[in-house]
Coordinates of C-alpha atoms in Angstrom, one line a residue:
Chain A
M1344 CA 55.3 191.0 107.7
K1345 CA 53.4 188.3 105.8
R1346 CA 52.3 189.0 102.3
A1347 CA 48.6 188.6 103.1
T1348 CA 48.9 191.1 105.9
R1349 CA 50.6 193.6 103.5
V1350 CA 47.8 193.2 101.0
R1351 CA 45.2 193.7 103.7
L1352 CA 46.8 196.8 105.0
A1353 CA 47.3 198.3 101.5
S1354 CA 43.6 197.6 100.7
D1355 CA 42.5 199.2 104.0
A1356 CA 44.6 202.3 103.3
A1357 CA 43.2 202.7 99.8
L1358 CA 39.6 202.2 101.0
F1359 CA 40.2 204.6 103.8
V1360 CA 41.2 207.3 101.3
V1361 CA 38.2 206.7 99.0
A1362 CA 35.8 206.5 101.9
G1363 CA 37.2 209.8 103.2
A1364 CA 36.6 211.5 99.9
F1365 CA 33.0 210.1 99.8
L1366 CA 32.5 211.1 103.4
L1367 CA 33.5 214.8 103.1
P1368 CA 30.2 216.1 101.5
L1369 CA 28.1 214.0 104.0
L1370 CA 30.2 215.3 106.9
W1371 CA 29.4 218.9 105.8
L1372 CA 25.7 218.1 105.9
V1373 CA 25.8 216.8 109.4
L1374 CA 28.2 219.5 110.8
S1375 CA 26.4 222.4 109.1
S1376 CA 23.0 221.3 110.4
L1377 CA 24.4 221.7 114.0
D1378 CA 26.2 225.0 113.3
A1379 CA 24.3 228.3 113.7
D1380 CA 26.6 230.2 111.3
A1381 CA 27.5 227.4 108.9
D1382 CA 29.1 228.2 105.5
L1383 CA 30.2 226.0 102.7
R1384 CA 33.2 224.4 104.4
V1385 CA 33.5 221.3 106.5
R1386 CA 34.3 222.5 110.0
L1387 CA 33.4 221.7 113.6
P1388 CA 30.7 224.0 114.9
S1389 CA 32.1 226.3 117.6
S1390 CA 29.0 225.7 119.7
P1391 CA 26.8 222.9 118.5
T1392 CA 23.2 223.8 118.5
T1393 CA 19.9 222.4 117.3
E1394 CA 18.5 225.8 116.5
N1395 CA 18.7 225.1 112.7
F1396 CA 16.3 222.2 113.2
S1397 CA 13.9 224.2 115.3
A1398 CA 14.0 227.0 112.7
V1399 CA 12.9 224.7 109.9
L1400 CA 10.3 222.7 111.8
T1401 CA 7.5 225.0 110.6
D1402 CA 4.5 224.2 108.5
E1403 CA 5.7 226.1 105.5
I1404 CA 9.3 224.7 105.4
T1405 CA 9.0 221.1 106.7
F1406 CA 5.6 219.8 107.6
T1407 CA 3.6 220.7 104.5
P1408 CA 6.2 219.5 101.9
M1409 CA 6.9 216.3 103.9
L1410 CA 3.2 215.6 104.1
N1411 CA 2.8 216.2 100.4
S1412 CA 5.7 213.8 99.7
L1413 CA 4.1 211.2 101.9
L1414 CA 0.7 211.5 100.2
L1415 CA 2.2 211.6 96.7
C1416 CA 4.8 208.8 97.2
G1417 CA 2.6 206.7 99.5
S1418 CA -0.4 206.6 97.2
A1419 CA 1.7 206.1 94.1
T1420 CA 3.6 203.2 95.9
L1421 CA 0.4 201.5 97.0
L1422 CA -1.0 201.8 93.5
T1423 CA 2.2 200.4 91.9
V1424 CA 2.4 197.5 94.3
A1425 CA -1.3 196.6 93.9
C1426 CA -1.1 196.7 90.1
A1427 CA 2.2 194.9 90.0
A1428 CA 1.0 192.1 92.2
L1429 CA -2.1 191.6 90.1
A1430 CA -0.2 191.7 86.9
A1431 CA 2.6 189.4 88.1
Y1432 CA 0.3 186.6 89.0
P1433 CA -0.9 185.5 85.6
L1434 CA 2.6 186.3 84.2
S1435 CA 4.2 184.0 86.7
R1436 CA 1.6 181.2 86.7
Y1437 CA 0.3 180.8 83.2
R1438 CA 1.8 180.6 79.8
S1439 CA 0.3 181.9 76.6
R1440 CA 1.4 183.3 73.3
F1441 CA 1.6 186.8 74.5
S1442 CA 3.1 186.5 78.0
R1443 CA 6.7 186.5 76.7
P1444 CA 6.3 189.6 74.4
Y1445 CA 4.5 191.3 77.3
L1446 CA 7.3 190.6 79.7
L1447 CA 10.0 191.6 77.2
T1448 CA 8.1 194.9 76.6
I1449 CA 8.0 195.5 80.4
L1450 CA 11.7 194.8 80.6
F1451 CA 12.3 197.2 77.7
T1452 CA 10.3 200.0 79.3
T1453 CA 12.3 199.7 82.6
C1454 CA 15.3 201.0 80.7
L1455 CA 13.6 203.9 78.9
P1456 CA 14.8 207.4 80.2
I1457 CA 11.7 208.7 81.8
T1458 CA 13.3 212.2 81.8
A1459 CA 13.0 212.3 78.0
I1460 CA 9.2 211.9 78.0
M1461 CA 8.5 214.6 80.6
V1462 CA 8.0 217.3 77.9
P1463 CA 5.2 215.4 76.1
V1464 CA 3.8 214.3 79.5
Y1465 CA 3.5 217.9 80.5
G1466 CA 1.9 218.7 77.1
L1467 CA -0.6 215.9 77.6
F1468 CA -1.4 216.8 81.2
V1469 CA -2.2 220.4 80.0
Q1470 CA -4.6 219.0 77.4
V1471 CA -6.5 216.8 79.9
N1472 CA -6.3 219.3 82.9
L1473 CA -4.2 217.1 85.0
V1474 CA -1.4 219.6 85.5
D1475 CA -1.0 220.7 89.1
T1476 CA -3.1 217.9 90.5
M1477 CA -1.8 215.6 93.2
Y1478 CA -3.7 212.6 91.9
G1479 CA -2.5 213.1 88.3
T1480 CA 1.1 213.4 89.4
A1481 CA 0.7 210.3 91.7
L1482 CA -0.7 208.3 88.7
F1483 CA 2.2 209.2 86.6
L1484 CA 4.7 208.4 89.3
A1485 CA 3.1 205.1 89.9
T1486 CA 3.2 204.2 86.2
S1487 CA 6.9 205.2 85.9
Q1488 CA 7.8 202.6 88.6
L1489 CA 5.4 200.0 87.3
P1490 CA 7.5 198.1 84.8
F1491 CA 10.3 197.5 87.2
S1492 CA 7.9 196.5 90.0
I1493 CA 6.1 194.0 87.8
W1494 CA 9.4 192.5 86.9
L1495 CA 10.6 192.3 90.5
M1496 CA 7.2 191.0 91.6
K1497 CA 7.1 188.2 89.0
N1498 CA 10.6 187.1 89.9
F1499 CA 9.6 186.8 93.6
M1500 CA 6.4 185.0 92.7
D1501 CA 8.2 182.5 90.6
G1502 CA 10.0 181.5 93.8
V1503 CA 6.7 180.6 95.5
P1504 CA 5.8 176.9 95.2
T1505 CA 2.4 176.2 93.8
V1506 CA 1.4 173.2 96.0
L1507 CA -0.9 175.2 98.3
E1508 CA -2.5 177.0 95.4
E1509 CA -3.3 173.6 93.8
A1510 CA -5.3 172.8 97.0
A1511 CA -7.1 176.1 97.0
W1512 CA -8.0 175.7 93.3
T1513 CA -9.5 172.3 93.9
D1514 CA -11.5 173.7 96.8
G1515 CA -12.9 176.2 94.2
A1516 CA -11.2 179.4 95.4
S1517 CA -11.2 182.2 92.9
M1518 CA -8.0 183.5 91.5
I1519 CA -8.1 186.7 93.5
Q1520 CA -8.7 184.7 96.7
T1521 CA -5.8 182.5 95.9
L1522 CA -3.6 185.5 95.2
T1523 CA -4.4 187.5 98.3
R1524 CA -4.8 184.7 100.9
I1525 CA -2.1 182.3 99.8
V1526 CA 0.5 183.7 97.3
L1527 CA 1.0 187.2 98.6
P1528 CA 1.4 186.2 102.3
L1529 CA 4.0 183.6 101.2
M1530 CA 6.0 186.3 99.4
G1531 CA 5.7 188.8 102.1
P1532 CA 9.4 189.7 102.1
G1533 CA 9.4 190.1 98.3
M1534 CA 6.3 192.4 98.6
T1535 CA 8.1 194.5 101.2
V1536 CA 11.1 194.9 99.1
V1537 CA 9.1 196.0 96.0
M1538 CA 7.1 198.4 98.2
I1539 CA 10.1 200.0 99.9
Y1540 CA 12.3 200.1 96.8
T1541 CA 9.5 201.9 94.9
F1542 CA 8.9 204.3 97.8
I1543 CA 12.6 205.2 97.9
Q1544 CA 12.7 205.8 94.2
L1545 CA 9.7 208.1 94.3
W1546 CA 10.7 209.9 97.5
G1547 CA 13.9 211.1 95.8
N1548 CA 12.2 211.9 92.4
F1549 CA 12.6 215.6 91.6
F1550 CA 11.9 216.0 87.9
V1551 CA 8.3 214.6 87.7
P1552 CA 6.8 216.8 90.5
F1553 CA 9.0 219.7 89.4
M1554 CA 7.3 219.5 86.0
L1555 CA 3.8 218.5 86.9
L1556 CA 3.1 220.5 90.1
L1557 CA 3.0 224.2 90.4
S1558 CA 1.2 225.4 93.5
P1559 CA 3.5 226.0 96.4
D1560 CA 1.1 224.3 98.8
Q1561 CA 1.2 221.1 96.8
L1562 CA 4.9 220.7 96.3
P1563 CA 6.7 217.7 97.8
A1564 CA 9.9 218.1 99.7
S1565 CA 12.1 217.2 96.7
V1566 CA 10.9 220.4 94.9
S1567 CA 10.4 222.6 97.9
I1568 CA 14.0 222.1 99.0
F1569 CA 15.0 223.1 95.5
T1570 CA 13.1 226.4 95.6
F1571 CA 14.3 226.9 99.1
F1572 CA 18.0 226.9 98.1
G1573 CA 17.3 227.8 94.5
N1574 CA 17.4 231.4 95.5
Y1575 CA 21.1 231.4 96.1
G1576 CA 22.6 234.4 97.8
S1577 CA 20.7 234.7 101.0
V1578 CA 20.7 231.0 101.9
I1579 CA 21.0 230.0 105.5
Y1580 CA 23.1 227.0 105.0
G1581 CA 22.7 225.5 108.4
Q1582 CA 18.9 225.5 108.0
L1583 CA 19.1 224.0 104.5
A1584 CA 21.4 221.2 105.9
A1585 CA 18.9 220.6 108.7
F1586 CA 16.0 220.3 106.3
S1587 CA 18.0 218.1 104.0
I1588 CA 18.6 215.7 106.9
L1589 CA 15.0 215.6 107.8
Y1590 CA 14.0 214.9 104.2
S1591 CA 16.7 212.2 103.7
T1592 CA 16.2 210.3 106.9
P1593 CA 13.1 208.2 105.9
V1594 CA 14.8 206.8 102.8
L1595 CA 18.0 206.0 104.7
L1596 CA 16.1 204.1 107.3
L1597 CA 14.0 202.3 104.8
Y1598 CA 17.1 201.3 102.9
I1599 CA 18.7 199.8 106.0
L1600 CA 15.5 197.8 106.4
I1601 CA 15.6 196.2 103.0
S1602 CA 19.4 195.8 102.7
R1603 CA 19.4 193.6 105.8
R1604 CA 16.9 191.4 104.0
L1605 CA 18.6 191.2 100.7
G1606 CA 22.3 191.6 101.0
G1607 CA 24.1 193.4 98.2
G1608 CA 22.6 192.6 94.8
F1609 CA 19.1 193.8 95.5
A1610 CA 19.5 196.8 93.2
L1611 CA 18.4 194.7 90.3
G1612 CA 16.1 192.4 92.1
G1613 CA 17.3 189.3 90.4
A1614 CA 16.5 190.9 87.1
V1615 CA 20.2 190.6 86.2
K1616 CA 22.1 187.4 86.5
G1617 CA 25.3 188.7 85.1
Chain B
M858 CA 14.0 180.4 87.4
P859 CA 11.6 177.9 89.0
A860 CA 8.7 177.2 86.7
G861 CA 6.6 175.5 89.3
G862 CA 3.6 177.5 88.4
R863 CA 3.6 176.3 84.9
E864 CA 3.1 172.6 85.7
R865 CA -0.7 173.0 86.1
D866 CA -0.9 174.5 82.7
E867 CA 1.0 171.7 81.1
R868 CA -1.1 169.1 82.8
R869 CA -4.2 170.8 81.6
G870 CA -2.7 171.2 78.1
G871 CA -5.2 170.9 75.4
R872 CA -8.0 172.7 77.2
K873 CA -9.5 175.7 75.7
P874 CA -7.8 179.0 76.7
R875 CA -9.4 181.0 79.5
P876 CA -9.2 184.7 78.8
L877 CA -10.4 185.6 82.3
R878 CA -7.1 184.4 83.6
W879 CA -5.5 187.5 82.1
L880 CA -7.9 189.9 83.7
P881 CA -5.5 190.9 86.5
L882 CA -3.2 192.3 83.9
A883 CA -5.8 195.0 83.1
P884 CA -5.1 197.7 85.7
A885 CA -1.3 197.7 85.1
T886 CA -1.8 197.6 81.3
V887 CA -4.3 200.5 81.4
L888 CA -1.9 202.6 83.4
L889 CA 1.0 201.8 81.2
L890 CA -1.0 202.6 78.0
L891 CA -2.3 205.9 79.4
F892 CA 0.7 207.3 81.1
L893 CA 3.6 205.7 79.3
A894 CA 2.7 204.5 75.8
G895 CA 0.4 207.6 75.4
P896 CA 3.1 210.2 76.1
I897 CA 5.6 208.3 73.9
G898 CA 3.1 208.3 71.0
Y899 CA 2.4 212.0 71.7
C900 CA 6.1 212.6 71.8
V901 CA 6.6 211.2 68.3
W902 CA 3.7 213.3 67.0
I903 CA 4.7 216.6 68.6
A904 CA 8.3 216.2 67.5
F905 CA 7.2 216.7 63.9
T906 CA 5.1 219.8 64.6
N907 CA 6.0 223.4 65.5
T908 CA 4.0 223.5 68.8
Q909 CA 4.8 226.4 71.1
L910 CA 3.8 227.2 74.6
T911 CA 3.0 230.8 74.0
G912 CA 1.4 232.9 71.3
S913 CA -0.7 231.1 68.6
S914 CA -1.6 227.7 70.0
T915 CA -1.5 226.1 66.5
S916 CA 0.6 223.1 65.9
D917 CA 1.3 222.5 62.2
F918 CA 3.0 219.5 60.8
V919 CA 6.5 220.6 59.8
G920 CA 8.0 217.2 59.0
L921 CA 11.7 216.9 59.8
D922 CA 12.2 220.6 60.4
N923 CA 12.9 220.2 64.1
F924 CA 15.5 217.6 63.5
R925 CA 17.2 219.6 60.7
R926 CA 17.2 222.6 63.0
A927 CA 18.7 220.5 65.8
F928 CA 21.6 219.3 63.7
A929 CA 22.3 222.9 62.5
D930 CA 22.0 224.3 66.0
D931 CA 25.3 225.0 67.8
N932 CA 23.6 224.7 71.1
F933 CA 22.3 221.3 70.3
R934 CA 25.8 220.1 69.1
N935 CA 27.2 221.5 72.3
A936 CA 24.6 219.5 74.3
V937 CA 25.4 216.3 72.5
W938 CA 29.1 216.8 73.1
L939 CA 28.6 217.6 76.8
T940 CA 26.3 214.6 77.2
L941 CA 29.1 212.4 75.7
V942 CA 31.7 213.9 78.1
F943 CA 29.3 213.6 81.1
T944 CA 28.5 210.0 80.3
F945 CA 32.1 209.0 79.5
V946 CA 33.6 210.7 82.6
S947 CA 31.0 209.9 85.1
S948 CA 29.6 206.6 84.1
I949 CA 32.1 204.7 82.0
V950 CA 35.3 205.9 83.7
G951 CA 34.2 207.1 87.1
Q952 CA 31.4 204.9 88.5
N953 CA 32.4 201.8 86.6
T954 CA 36.1 201.8 87.5
I955 CA 35.8 203.1 91.0
G956 CA 33.0 200.7 91.6
L957 CA 35.1 197.7 90.4
A958 CA 38.1 198.9 92.4
L959 CA 36.1 199.3 95.6
A960 CA 34.5 195.9 95.1
G961 CA 37.9 194.3 94.6
L962 CA 39.6 196.1 97.5
M963 CA 36.7 195.2 99.8
R964 CA 37.4 191.5 99.3
A965 CA 41.0 192.0 100.6
A966 CA 40.3 194.6 103.3
S967 CA 39.6 194.0 107.0
R968 CA 36.0 193.8 108.1
P969 CA 35.5 197.2 109.8
V970 CA 37.0 199.2 107.0
R971 CA 34.9 197.3 104.5
T972 CA 31.7 197.9 106.4
V973 CA 32.4 201.6 106.9
T974 CA 33.3 202.2 103.3
G975 CA 30.3 200.4 102.0
A976 CA 28.0 202.4 104.3
V977 CA 29.4 205.7 103.2
V978 CA 29.3 205.0 99.5
I979 CA 25.8 203.5 99.7
A980 CA 24.5 206.5 101.8
A981 CA 25.7 208.8 99.0
W982 CA 23.6 206.7 96.6
V983 CA 20.4 206.5 98.7
L984 CA 20.2 210.2 99.4
P985 CA 17.6 212.0 97.4
E986 CA 19.0 213.5 94.2
I987 CA 18.4 217.1 95.2
V988 CA 20.1 216.7 98.5
A989 CA 23.1 215.2 96.7
A990 CA 23.1 218.1 94.2
F991 CA 23.1 220.6 97.0
L992 CA 25.9 218.8 99.0
L993 CA 28.1 218.7 95.9
Y994 CA 27.3 222.3 95.0
A995 CA 28.6 223.3 98.4
F996 CA 31.6 221.0 97.9
F997 CA 32.7 222.5 94.6
R998 CA 31.9 226.1 95.3
R999 CA 34.9 228.6 95.4
E1000 CA 34.5 228.8 99.2
G1001 CA 33.7 225.1 99.5
T1002 CA 35.4 222.1 101.0
L1003 CA 37.3 220.9 97.9
N1004 CA 39.2 224.2 97.7
A1005 CA 39.8 224.0 101.5
V1006 CA 41.4 220.6 101.0
L1007 CA 43.5 221.8 98.1
D1008 CA 44.7 224.8 100.0
W1009 CA 45.7 222.6 102.9
L1010 CA 47.7 220.4 100.4
H1011 CA 49.2 223.6 98.9
L1012 CA 47.7 222.9 95.5
P1013 CA 46.1 225.6 93.4
S1014 CA 42.4 226.0 94.0
Q1015 CA 39.8 227.5 91.6
N1016 CA 36.1 228.2 91.1
W1017 CA 35.2 224.7 89.9
L1018 CA 31.6 225.4 89.0
F1019 CA 32.8 228.3 86.8
T1020 CA 36.0 226.9 85.2
L1021 CA 35.1 223.3 84.8
P1022 CA 31.3 223.0 85.3
I1023 CA 30.9 219.8 83.3
L1024 CA 33.6 218.0 85.2
A1025 CA 32.1 219.2 88.5
V1026 CA 28.7 217.7 87.7
S1027 CA 30.4 214.6 86.3
F1028 CA 32.2 214.1 89.6
A1029 CA 29.0 214.8 91.4
N1030 CA 27.4 212.0 89.4
V1031 CA 30.3 209.7 90.3
W1032 CA 29.8 210.4 94.0
R1033 CA 26.1 209.7 93.7
G1034 CA 26.2 206.6 91.4
T1035 CA 29.3 204.6 92.3
A1036 CA 27.5 202.5 94.9
F1037 CA 25.4 200.8 92.2
S1038 CA 28.5 199.5 90.4
M1039 CA 30.1 198.5 93.6
L1040 CA 27.1 196.4 94.5
I1041 CA 27.0 194.7 91.1
Y1042 CA 30.7 194.0 91.1
S1043 CA 30.7 192.8 94.7
A1044 CA 28.1 190.2 93.7
A1045 CA 30.0 189.2 90.6
L1046 CA 33.4 188.9 92.3
S1047 CA 31.9 186.7 95.1
E1048 CA 30.8 184.2 92.5
I1049 CA 34.3 183.6 91.1
P1050 CA 35.4 180.2 92.4
K1051 CA 38.4 180.6 94.8
D1052 CA 40.4 177.7 93.5
I1053 CA 40.8 179.4 90.1
T1054 CA 42.4 182.5 91.6
E1055 CA 44.5 180.4 93.9
A1056 CA 45.7 178.2 91.1
A1057 CA 46.8 181.3 89.2
E1058 CA 48.6 182.6 92.2
V1059 CA 50.5 179.3 92.6
D1060 CA 51.4 179.5 88.9
G1061 CA 53.0 182.9 89.7
A1062 CA 50.6 185.2 87.9
N1063 CA 51.0 188.6 89.4
G1064 CA 48.0 190.8 90.4
V1065 CA 47.7 192.7 87.1
R1066 CA 47.9 189.6 85.0
R1067 CA 45.4 187.8 87.2
L1068 CA 43.0 190.7 86.9
W1069 CA 43.4 190.9 83.1
H1070 CA 43.3 187.2 82.3
I1071 CA 41.1 185.7 84.9
T1072 CA 39.0 188.2 86.9
L1073 CA 37.8 190.5 84.1
P1074 CA 36.9 187.7 81.6
M1075 CA 35.0 185.9 84.4
I1076 CA 32.8 188.9 85.2
R1077 CA 32.4 189.9 81.6
R1078 CA 28.6 189.8 81.7
S1079 CA 28.4 191.9 84.8
I1080 CA 30.6 194.5 83.2
G1081 CA 28.3 194.7 80.2
T1082 CA 25.2 194.9 82.3
N1083 CA 26.7 197.5 84.6
L1084 CA 28.0 199.8 81.8
M1085 CA 24.6 199.5 80.1
L1086 CA 22.5 200.4 83.1
N1087 CA 24.9 203.1 84.2
T1088 CA 24.9 204.7 80.8
L1089 CA 21.1 204.7 80.6
S1090 CA 20.7 206.3 84.0
T1091 CA 23.4 208.8 83.3
L1092 CA 21.8 209.8 80.0
S1093 CA 18.7 210.9 81.9
V1094 CA 20.3 212.9 84.8
F1095 CA 18.5 216.2 85.1
G1096 CA 17.9 217.2 88.7
L1097 CA 21.6 216.9 89.7
I1098 CA 22.8 219.2 87.0
W1099 CA 19.9 221.6 87.1
A1100 CA 20.3 222.2 90.8
M1101 CA 24.1 222.5 90.7
T1102 CA 24.6 224.7 87.7
R1103 CA 21.3 225.3 85.7
G1104 CA 23.3 224.0 82.8
G1105 CA 25.5 227.1 83.1
P1106 CA 27.6 229.2 83.1
G1107 CA 26.3 230.0 79.7
N1108 CA 25.6 226.5 78.3
R1109 CA 28.8 224.9 79.5
S1110 CA 27.2 222.1 81.5
Q1111 CA 24.0 221.9 79.4
T1112 CA 23.6 218.2 78.7
L1113 CA 20.7 216.9 76.5
P1114 CA 18.0 216.6 79.2
V1115 CA 18.8 220.2 80.4
F1116 CA 18.9 221.5 76.8
M1117 CA 15.5 219.8 76.1
Y1118 CA 14.0 221.4 79.2
D1119 CA 15.5 224.8 78.3
Q1120 CA 14.1 224.8 74.8
A1121 CA 10.7 223.4 75.6
F1122 CA 9.9 225.5 78.7
L1123 CA 12.2 228.5 78.9
K1124 CA 12.2 229.2 75.2
S1125 CA 8.6 227.8 74.8
L1126 CA 9.6 225.7 71.8
I1127 CA 7.7 222.5 72.7
G1128 CA 8.0 221.0 69.3
Y1129 CA 11.7 221.5 69.2
G1130 CA 12.3 220.3 72.7
T1131 CA 10.2 217.2 72.1
A1132 CA 12.3 216.4 69.0
V1133 CA 15.4 216.5 71.2
A1134 CA 13.5 214.3 73.7
L1135 CA 12.7 211.8 71.0
L1136 CA 16.3 211.5 70.0
L1137 CA 17.2 210.9 73.6
L1138 CA 14.4 208.3 73.8
L1139 CA 15.7 206.5 70.7
V1140 CA 19.2 206.3 72.1
G1141 CA 17.8 204.9 75.4
A1142 CA 15.6 202.4 73.4
L1143 CA 18.7 201.3 71.4
F1144 CA 20.7 200.7 74.6
S1145 CA 17.7 199.0 76.1
I1146 CA 17.4 196.5 73.3
V1147 CA 21.1 195.8 73.3
Y1148 CA 20.9 195.2 77.1
I1149 CA 18.1 192.7 76.8
R1150 CA 19.9 190.9 74.0
L1151 CA 23.0 190.8 76.2
L1152 CA 21.1 189.4 79.1
K1153 CA 19.5 186.7 77.0
V1154 CA 16.6 187.0 79.4
E1155 CA 14.5 183.9 79.9
V1156 CA 10.9 184.8 80.4

């Protein structure tokens, strides 16, 4: 056997083991969702059934929380992308004394642990009566993603040539017209990436809505799933697994959409050239 | 970084500045000031008061009392220690090393194995935090899959969430976060010129020496970046631990974010909880500054 083949086989075997270890918890999720009497172990269902899914497809368990998630994350994503696109334009196209400090501050805030400020945020929200409101929570969620979105958006915008803009400017187009009719359409893929990435981040966010929303009818899926299995003991694992799959599917699909477009290193959106 | 957009500026150099140009920054700036800078400022203020959720809603300035109290508090010291363990085990050792190993192995592996491994590891990363917590809770439970595997291998099983809770949540975090390191290192390794490694091979350097003397030095910056970002995200993990163990049993998996939440909301000591939050924020800020320095960002 040639040495190269040996190396390949050894690598395959090692990866196979690691992938197996990573796969086990995921496998449990899929198998349990199809098993009427699922417990905590990975095992093949004796008679695969979809009754777990039909059991959780009710307003209370699935539809209301998912709709809340969609409203919350959708509106926050749109707000973030709109503000980031506006902010990125002057940062990308003009230079002034304060644009560099502004950008460095933005980069600095991308790294701050948002978890740490949730206690004071809650305190402030109580003061200004924003606790337990969807729009207040959406505003905070949008802001938490804003620094990274501005950074990504600016990097994408830097890649758009300015020739067409020059023409528009000479024809007397306003800045907003130039941005919305020329620059943004040219950076469509970049916009899509920022939008989907933001949405994925928000969809999975647990701590912010957990802190800021209280009424059961306003909770997004990330928090409702927690209260659903938070009462250990009498959990119907199969149903929980089924609900988890329903809740996770949108982000998995969206990720596949952007990963095709970007290859591997998208995670940092070009912010890092290590 | 293309600076195409700046040409116009330079050509018009010497004209008077036009403040209207910066108007589009306004919405983002207002949001950031209201919802990010505001809370951070409020955080600094509250940390020096004795604000409580319940009872008398006074908040008096108490100076450094909260911080003194923290450093004298066994529970706080426990939280700092557990945060160090959690960060070291899950981010520095786990995610970083496994991510690098996976990225390296993938370059040598056959295509289908590479694709499948990548998909599985990335799926674990993309899943919402709470779903991941719930899956790993099931995995580590006494009657869960891990013990089933150990029984099958005739190894002793135990109730992981009770005996080694901090390790269980650390492994959970490794499961969830390794993909990120894998992606960074895959990108970094693909940028190493092939002729360098080939030359070393011809010179008879074995695998370990090649790794140590060639590969690692060449991806030095990626390692720094990755460690920094991993550590920062690990420092702020809350949902995963909260859903798996509630910081328990007792306080044996209570890292700083969980401790902060516990003090501020379950014990109603907002001032004290916020002081802990401020310490966490300072550590994060410090890392953040080092990271930006390390990157030598050109903006």
